[in-house]
Short mmCIF file of C-alpha atoms and ligand atoms in Angstrom, two decimals:
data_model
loop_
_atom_site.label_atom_id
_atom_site.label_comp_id
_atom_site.label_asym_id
_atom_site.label_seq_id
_atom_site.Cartn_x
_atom_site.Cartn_y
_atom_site.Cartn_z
CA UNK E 222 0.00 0.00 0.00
CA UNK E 223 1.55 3.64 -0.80
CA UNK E 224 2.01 5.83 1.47
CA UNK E 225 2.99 8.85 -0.27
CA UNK E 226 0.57 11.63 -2.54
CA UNK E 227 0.64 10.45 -6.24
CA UNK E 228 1.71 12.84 -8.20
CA UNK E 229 2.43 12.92 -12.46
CA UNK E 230 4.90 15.27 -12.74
CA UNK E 231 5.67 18.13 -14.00
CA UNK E 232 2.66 19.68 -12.12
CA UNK E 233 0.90 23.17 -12.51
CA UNK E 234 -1.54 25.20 -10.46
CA UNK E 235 -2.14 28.84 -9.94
CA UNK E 236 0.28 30.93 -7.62
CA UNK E 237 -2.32 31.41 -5.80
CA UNK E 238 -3.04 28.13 -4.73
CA UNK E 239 0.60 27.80 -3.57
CA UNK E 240 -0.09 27.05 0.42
CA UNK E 241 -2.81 24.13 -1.26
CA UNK E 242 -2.97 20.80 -0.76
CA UNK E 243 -2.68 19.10 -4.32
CA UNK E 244 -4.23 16.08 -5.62
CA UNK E 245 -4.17 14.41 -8.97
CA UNK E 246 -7.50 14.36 -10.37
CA UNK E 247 -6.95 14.28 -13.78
CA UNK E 248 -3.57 13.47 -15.93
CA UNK E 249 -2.54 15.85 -19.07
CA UNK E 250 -5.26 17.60 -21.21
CA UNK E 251 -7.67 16.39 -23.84
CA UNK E 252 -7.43 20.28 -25.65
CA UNK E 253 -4.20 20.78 -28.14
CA UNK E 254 -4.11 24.68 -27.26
CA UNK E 255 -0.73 26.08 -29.22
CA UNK E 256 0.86 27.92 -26.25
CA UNK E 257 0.20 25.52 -23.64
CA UNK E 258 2.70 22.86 -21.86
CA UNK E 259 0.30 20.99 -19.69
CA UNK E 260 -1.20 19.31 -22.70
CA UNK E 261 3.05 17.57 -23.40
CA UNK E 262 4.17 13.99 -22.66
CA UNK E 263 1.04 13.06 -20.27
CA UNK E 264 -1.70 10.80 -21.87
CA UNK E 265 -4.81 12.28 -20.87
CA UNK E 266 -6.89 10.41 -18.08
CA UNK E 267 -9.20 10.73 -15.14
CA UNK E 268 -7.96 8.62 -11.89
CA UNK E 269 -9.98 6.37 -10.33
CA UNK E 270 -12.17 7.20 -7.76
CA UNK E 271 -10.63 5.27 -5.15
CA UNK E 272 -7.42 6.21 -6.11
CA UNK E 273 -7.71 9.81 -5.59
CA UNK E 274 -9.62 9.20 -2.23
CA UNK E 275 -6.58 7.18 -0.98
CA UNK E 276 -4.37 10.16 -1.66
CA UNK E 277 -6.98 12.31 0.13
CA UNK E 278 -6.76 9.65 2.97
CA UNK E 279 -2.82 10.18 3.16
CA UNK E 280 -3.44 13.80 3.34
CA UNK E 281 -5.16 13.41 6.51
CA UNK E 282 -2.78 11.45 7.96
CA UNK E 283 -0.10 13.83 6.56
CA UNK E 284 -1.36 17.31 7.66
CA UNK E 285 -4.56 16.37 9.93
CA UNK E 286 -6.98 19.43 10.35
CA UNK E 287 -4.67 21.82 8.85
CA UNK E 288 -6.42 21.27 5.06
CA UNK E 289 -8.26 24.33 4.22
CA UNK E 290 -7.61 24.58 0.68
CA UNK E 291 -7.87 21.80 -2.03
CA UNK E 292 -6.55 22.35 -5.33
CA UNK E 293 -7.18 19.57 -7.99
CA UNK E 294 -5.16 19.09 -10.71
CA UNK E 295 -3.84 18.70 -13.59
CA UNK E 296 -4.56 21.48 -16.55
CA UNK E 297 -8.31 21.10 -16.55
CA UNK E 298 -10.02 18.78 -14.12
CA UNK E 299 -13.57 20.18 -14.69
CA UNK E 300 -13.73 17.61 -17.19
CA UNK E 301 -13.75 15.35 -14.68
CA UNK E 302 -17.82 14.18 -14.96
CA UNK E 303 -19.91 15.94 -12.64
CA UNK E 304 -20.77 12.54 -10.55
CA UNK E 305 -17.16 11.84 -9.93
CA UNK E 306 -16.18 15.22 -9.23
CA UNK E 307 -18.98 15.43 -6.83
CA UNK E 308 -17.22 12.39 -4.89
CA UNK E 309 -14.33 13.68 -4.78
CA UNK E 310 -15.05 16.95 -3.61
CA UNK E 311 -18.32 15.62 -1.01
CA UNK E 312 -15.34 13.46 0.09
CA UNK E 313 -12.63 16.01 0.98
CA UNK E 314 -15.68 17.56 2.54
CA UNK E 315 -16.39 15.19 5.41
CA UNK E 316 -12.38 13.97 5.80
CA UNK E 317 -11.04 17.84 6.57
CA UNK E 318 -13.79 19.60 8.98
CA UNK E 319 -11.70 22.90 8.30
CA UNK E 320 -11.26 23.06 4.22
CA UNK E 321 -12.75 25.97 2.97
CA UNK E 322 -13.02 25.82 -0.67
CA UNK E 323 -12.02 23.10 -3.32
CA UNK E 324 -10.65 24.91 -6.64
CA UNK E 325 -10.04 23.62 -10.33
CA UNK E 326 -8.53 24.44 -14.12
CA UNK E 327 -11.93 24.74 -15.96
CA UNK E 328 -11.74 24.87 -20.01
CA UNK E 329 -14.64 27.05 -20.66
CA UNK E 330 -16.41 23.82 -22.79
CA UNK E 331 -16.41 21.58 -19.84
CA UNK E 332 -18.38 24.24 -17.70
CA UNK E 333 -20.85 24.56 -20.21
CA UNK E 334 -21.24 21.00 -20.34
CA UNK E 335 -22.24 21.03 -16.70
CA UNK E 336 -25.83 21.30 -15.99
CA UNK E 337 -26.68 24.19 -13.68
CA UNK E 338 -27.86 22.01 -10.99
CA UNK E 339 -24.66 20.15 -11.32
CA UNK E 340 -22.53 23.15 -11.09
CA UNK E 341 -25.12 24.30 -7.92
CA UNK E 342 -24.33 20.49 -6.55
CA UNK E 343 -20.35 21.01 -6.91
CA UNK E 344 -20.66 24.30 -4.78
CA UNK E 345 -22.35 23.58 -2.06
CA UNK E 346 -20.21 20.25 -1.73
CA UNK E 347 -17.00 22.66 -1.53
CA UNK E 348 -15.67 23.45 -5.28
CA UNK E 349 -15.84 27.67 -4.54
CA UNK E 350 -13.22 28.55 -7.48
CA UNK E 351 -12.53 27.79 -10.98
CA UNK E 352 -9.57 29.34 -12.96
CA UNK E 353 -10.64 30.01 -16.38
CA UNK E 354 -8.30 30.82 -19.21
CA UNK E 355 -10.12 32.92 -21.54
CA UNK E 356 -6.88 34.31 -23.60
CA UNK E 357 -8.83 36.61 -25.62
CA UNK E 358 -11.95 38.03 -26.60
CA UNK E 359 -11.01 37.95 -29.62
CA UNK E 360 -12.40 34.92 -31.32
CA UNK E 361 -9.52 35.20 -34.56
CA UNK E 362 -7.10 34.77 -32.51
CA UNK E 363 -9.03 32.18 -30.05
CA UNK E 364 -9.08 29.73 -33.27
CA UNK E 365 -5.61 30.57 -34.79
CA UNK E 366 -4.03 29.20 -31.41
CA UNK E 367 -6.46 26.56 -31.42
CA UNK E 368 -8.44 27.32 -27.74
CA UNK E 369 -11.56 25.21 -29.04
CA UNK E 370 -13.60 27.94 -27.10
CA UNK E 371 -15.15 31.48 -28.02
CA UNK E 372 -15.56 34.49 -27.02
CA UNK E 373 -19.29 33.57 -26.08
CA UNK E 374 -18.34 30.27 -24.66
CA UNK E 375 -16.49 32.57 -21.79
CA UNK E 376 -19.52 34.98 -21.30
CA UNK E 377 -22.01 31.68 -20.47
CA UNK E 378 -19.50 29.61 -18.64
CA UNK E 379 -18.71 32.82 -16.58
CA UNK E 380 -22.96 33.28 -15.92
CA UNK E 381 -23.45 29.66 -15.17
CA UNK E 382 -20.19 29.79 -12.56
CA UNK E 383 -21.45 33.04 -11.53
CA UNK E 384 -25.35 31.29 -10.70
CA UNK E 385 -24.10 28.30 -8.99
CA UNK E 386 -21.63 31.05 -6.37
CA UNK E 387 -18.20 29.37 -7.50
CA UNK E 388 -15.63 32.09 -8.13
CA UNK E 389 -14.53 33.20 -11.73
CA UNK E 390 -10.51 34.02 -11.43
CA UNK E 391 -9.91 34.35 -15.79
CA UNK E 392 -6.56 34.60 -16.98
CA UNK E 393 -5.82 36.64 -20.31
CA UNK E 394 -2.50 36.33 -22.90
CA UNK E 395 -0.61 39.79 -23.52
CA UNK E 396 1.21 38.91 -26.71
CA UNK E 397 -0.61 36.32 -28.01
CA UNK E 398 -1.06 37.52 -31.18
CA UNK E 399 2.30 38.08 -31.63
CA UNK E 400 4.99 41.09 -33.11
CA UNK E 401 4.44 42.68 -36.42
CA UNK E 402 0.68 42.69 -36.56
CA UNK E 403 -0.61 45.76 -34.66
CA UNK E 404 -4.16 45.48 -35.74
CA UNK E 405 -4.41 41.89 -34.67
CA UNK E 406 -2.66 43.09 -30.87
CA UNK E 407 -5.75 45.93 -31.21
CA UNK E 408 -8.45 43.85 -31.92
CA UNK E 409 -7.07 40.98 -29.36
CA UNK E 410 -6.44 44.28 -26.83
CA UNK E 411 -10.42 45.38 -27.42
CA UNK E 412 -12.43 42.30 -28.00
CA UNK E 413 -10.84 41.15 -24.62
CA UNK E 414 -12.24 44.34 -22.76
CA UNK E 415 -15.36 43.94 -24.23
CA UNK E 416 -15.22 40.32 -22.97
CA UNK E 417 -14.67 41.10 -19.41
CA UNK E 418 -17.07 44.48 -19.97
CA UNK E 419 -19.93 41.80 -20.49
CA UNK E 420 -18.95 38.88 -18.52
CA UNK E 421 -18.94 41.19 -15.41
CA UNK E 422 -21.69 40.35 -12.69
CA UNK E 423 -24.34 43.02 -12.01
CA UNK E 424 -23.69 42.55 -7.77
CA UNK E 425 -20.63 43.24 -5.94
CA UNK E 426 -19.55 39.71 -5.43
CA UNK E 427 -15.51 39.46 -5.75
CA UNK E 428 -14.11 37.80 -8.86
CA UNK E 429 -10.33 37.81 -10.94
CA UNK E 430 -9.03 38.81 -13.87
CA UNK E 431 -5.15 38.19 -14.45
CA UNK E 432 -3.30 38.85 -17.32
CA UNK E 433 -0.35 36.83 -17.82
CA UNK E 434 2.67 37.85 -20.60
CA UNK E 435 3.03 34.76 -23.25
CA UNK E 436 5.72 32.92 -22.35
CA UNK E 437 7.17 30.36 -25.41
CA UNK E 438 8.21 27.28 -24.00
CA UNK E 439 9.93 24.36 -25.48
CA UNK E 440 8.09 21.15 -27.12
CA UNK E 441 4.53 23.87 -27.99
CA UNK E 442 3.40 24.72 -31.44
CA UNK E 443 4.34 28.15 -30.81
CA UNK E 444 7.78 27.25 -30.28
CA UNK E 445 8.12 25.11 -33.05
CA UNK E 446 5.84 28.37 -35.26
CA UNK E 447 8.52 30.89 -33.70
CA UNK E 448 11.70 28.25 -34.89
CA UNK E 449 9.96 28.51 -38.30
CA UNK E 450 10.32 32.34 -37.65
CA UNK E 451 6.32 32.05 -38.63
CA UNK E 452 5.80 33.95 -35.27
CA UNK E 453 7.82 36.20 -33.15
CA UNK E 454 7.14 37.66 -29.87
CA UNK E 455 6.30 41.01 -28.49
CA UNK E 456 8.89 43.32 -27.37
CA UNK E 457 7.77 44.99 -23.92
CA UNK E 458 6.80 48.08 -25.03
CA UNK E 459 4.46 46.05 -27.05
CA UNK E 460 3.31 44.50 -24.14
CA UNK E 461 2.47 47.22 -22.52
CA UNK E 462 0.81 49.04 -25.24
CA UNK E 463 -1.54 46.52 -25.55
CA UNK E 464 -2.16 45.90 -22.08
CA UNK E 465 -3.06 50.35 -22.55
CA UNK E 466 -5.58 49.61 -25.33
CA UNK E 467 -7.46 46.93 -23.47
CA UNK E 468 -7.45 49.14 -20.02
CA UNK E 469 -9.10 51.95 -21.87
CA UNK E 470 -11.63 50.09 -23.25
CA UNK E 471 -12.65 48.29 -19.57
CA UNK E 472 -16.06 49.99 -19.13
CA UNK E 473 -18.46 48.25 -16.49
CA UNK E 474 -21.83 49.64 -15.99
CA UNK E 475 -21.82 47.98 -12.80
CA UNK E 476 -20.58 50.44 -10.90
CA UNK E 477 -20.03 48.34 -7.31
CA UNK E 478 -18.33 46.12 -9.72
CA UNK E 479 -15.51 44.08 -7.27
CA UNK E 480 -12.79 42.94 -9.98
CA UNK E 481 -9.55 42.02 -8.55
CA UNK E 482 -7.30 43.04 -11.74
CA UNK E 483 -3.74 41.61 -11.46
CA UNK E 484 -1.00 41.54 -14.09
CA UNK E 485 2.15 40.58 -11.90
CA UNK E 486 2.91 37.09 -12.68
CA UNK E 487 6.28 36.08 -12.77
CA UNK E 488 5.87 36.00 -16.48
CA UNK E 489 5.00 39.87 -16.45
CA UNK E 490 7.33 42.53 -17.13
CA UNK E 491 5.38 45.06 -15.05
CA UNK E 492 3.75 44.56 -11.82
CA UNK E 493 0.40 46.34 -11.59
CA UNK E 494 -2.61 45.42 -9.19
CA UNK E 495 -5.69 46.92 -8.56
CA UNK E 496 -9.60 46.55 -8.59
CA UNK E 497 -11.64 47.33 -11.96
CA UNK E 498 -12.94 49.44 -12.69
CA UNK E 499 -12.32 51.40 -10.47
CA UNK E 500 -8.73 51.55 -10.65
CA UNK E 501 -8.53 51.39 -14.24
CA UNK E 502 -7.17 55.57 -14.47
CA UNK E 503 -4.27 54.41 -12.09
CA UNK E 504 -3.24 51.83 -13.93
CA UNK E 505 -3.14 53.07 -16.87
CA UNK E 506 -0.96 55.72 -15.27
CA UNK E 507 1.67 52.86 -14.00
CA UNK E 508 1.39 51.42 -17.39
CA UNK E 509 2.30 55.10 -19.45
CA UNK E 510 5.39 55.24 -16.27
CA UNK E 511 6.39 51.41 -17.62
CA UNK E 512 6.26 53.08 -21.26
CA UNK E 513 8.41 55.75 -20.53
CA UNK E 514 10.59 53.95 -17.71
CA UNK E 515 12.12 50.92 -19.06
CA UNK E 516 14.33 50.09 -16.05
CA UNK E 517 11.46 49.20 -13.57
CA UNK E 518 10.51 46.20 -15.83
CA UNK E 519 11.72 42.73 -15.02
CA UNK E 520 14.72 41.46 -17.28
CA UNK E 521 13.93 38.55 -19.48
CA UNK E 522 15.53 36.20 -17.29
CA UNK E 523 13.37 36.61 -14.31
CA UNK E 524 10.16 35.49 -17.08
CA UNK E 525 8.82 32.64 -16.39
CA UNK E 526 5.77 30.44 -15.95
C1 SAM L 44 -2.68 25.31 -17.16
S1 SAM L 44 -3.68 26.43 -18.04
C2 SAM L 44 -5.29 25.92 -17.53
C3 SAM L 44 -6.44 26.62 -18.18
C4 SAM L 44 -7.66 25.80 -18.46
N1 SAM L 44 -7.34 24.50 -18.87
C5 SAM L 44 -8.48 26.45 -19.56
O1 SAM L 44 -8.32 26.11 -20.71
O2 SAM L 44 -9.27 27.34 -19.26
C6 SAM L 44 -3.54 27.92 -17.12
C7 SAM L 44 -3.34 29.19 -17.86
O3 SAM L 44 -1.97 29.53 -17.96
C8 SAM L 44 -1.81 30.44 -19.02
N2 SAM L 44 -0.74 29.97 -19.91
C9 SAM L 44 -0.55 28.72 -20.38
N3 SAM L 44 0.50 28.69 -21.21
C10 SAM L 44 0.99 29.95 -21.27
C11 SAM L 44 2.08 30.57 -21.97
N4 SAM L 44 2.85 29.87 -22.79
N5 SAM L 44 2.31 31.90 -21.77
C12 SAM L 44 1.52 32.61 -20.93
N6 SAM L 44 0.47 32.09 -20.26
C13 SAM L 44 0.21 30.78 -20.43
C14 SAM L 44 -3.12 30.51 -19.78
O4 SAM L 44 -3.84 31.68 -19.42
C15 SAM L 44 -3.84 29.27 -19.28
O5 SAM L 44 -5.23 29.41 -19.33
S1 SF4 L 45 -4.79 26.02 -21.84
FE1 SF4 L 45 -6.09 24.64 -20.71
S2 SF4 L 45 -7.28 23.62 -22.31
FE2 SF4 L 45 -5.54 24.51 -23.33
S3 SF4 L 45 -4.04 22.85 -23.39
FE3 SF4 L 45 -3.63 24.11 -21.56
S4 SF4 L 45 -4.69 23.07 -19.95
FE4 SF4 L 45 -5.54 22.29 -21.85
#
């Protein structure tokens, strides 16, 4: 019998979820997306049931009461089936008196697929937070780096997370697009304003929007696209710019609006932090200092993912 947390390495979760306990729910990623790694060298699968409950069991033994967060991996373990997912989350439920929320990747699809009264059912069992990569807004580029989701898919996967009171944190790509095409960086820059303008909730319930820099690692199609020299990356002023066009276009009509806006991942080159949209004029003021500033940004070797 094991006695140690299974794990299929290399692992990712959210910096946020760094003081987590992690368990293997789900291995690799059924979605090819271009920029991705957590779709390499792992066949996709779902674990057993049992399996993942014995790792939960070692937890307890491990760490005792001290479990308040769960975070279940790998790259996008909502597409675990709602019955299973249920089990595993009712399960960490009753084993850790003291966890506070269960979280998960979710690939926009595999919300949608979800019934509302499954997604309602996941909730109140403990799953409170679902990191969504939405990329864009802009659907062009959504389907040229192969996302198999749309802009609308993120508006009705955000509602239906939204009903059922689990918590939206969406990450964005600065640079996806790519150097040399300015129109396609303003479009990408604008559609993805208007995509958080409309996905955002008419109450004052908190919820995330992070925008990460596009990193190009090894073994992706974008590597293998920029080795071509079919693509090549943003410079930071770039960057920047675009991360300008799509601040000035964040509008929310919901004025109590609570939108935790970061953008300093270690794969930024500027740190900036604040809550939309009502911080959006400060920002934009860090982001014109960044333009005109250079040396405050973080060298390319400090990038990463
Ligand atoms: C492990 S993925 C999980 C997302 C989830 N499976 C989905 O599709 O919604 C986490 C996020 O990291 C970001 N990410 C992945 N590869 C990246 C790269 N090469 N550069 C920058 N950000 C990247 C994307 O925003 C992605 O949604
Ligand atoms: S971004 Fe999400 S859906 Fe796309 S390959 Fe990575 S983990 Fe899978």
């Amino acid at each position: 019998m094991r006695d140690k947390i299974y794990y299929c390495e290399p692992v990712f979760r959210p910096p946020s979820e760094g003081y987590s306990l992690l368990i293997q729910l789900t291995e690799g990623c059924i979605y090819k997306c271009d920029f991705c790694i957590s779709n390499l060298r792992k066949q996709f699968l779902v674990r057993e049931v049992e399996d993942v409950k014995r790792d939960l069991n070692i937890a307890k033994k491990q760490y005792g009461q001290r479990i308040k967060k769960i975070f279940f991996l790998d790259g996008n373990a909502m597409v675990t089936p709602a019955e299973k997912l249920l089990e595993v989350t009712k399960y960490a439920k009753e084993l850790f008196p003291n966890l506070e929320r269960c979280a998960v990747y979710a690939h926009a699809k595999d919300i949608i697929k979800k019934s509302d009264e499954q997604l309602r059912e996941l909730s109140d069992s403990g799953l409170r937070m679902a990191y969504v990569g939405f990329e864009s807004g802009y659907n062009k580029l959504l389907k040229a780096v192969n996302k198999h989701a749309t802009k609308e898919d993120y508006i009705i996967a955000s509602k239906k997370l939204f009903n059922a009171d689990i918590t939206l944190s969406a990450t964005l790509i600065n640079g996806l697009g790519g150097a040399d095409n300015p129109e396609l960086s303003e479009m990408h820059a604008k559609e993805s304003a208007d995509l958080i303008n409309k996905t955002c909730p008419s109450d004052d319930r908190k919820w995330y929007i992070a925008f990460l820099t596009l990193m190009v690692p090894q073994g992706t199609e974008i590597y293998r696209e920029k080795a071509k020299g079919s693509f090549k990356e943003m410079d930071q002023f770039e960057i920047l710019q675009e991360l300008k066009i799509f601040m000035q276009n964040i509008e929310f009509e919901n004025k109590n609006a609570n939108c935790v806006f970061r953008s300093n991942h270690a794969s930024n080159y500027l740190p900036i932090k604040g809550v939309l949209d009502r911080d959006k004029g400060k920002i934009i003021s860090t982001i014109n200092y960044g333009l005109t500033h250079p040396e405050v940004m973080r060298p390319e070797f400090y990038r990463g993912l």
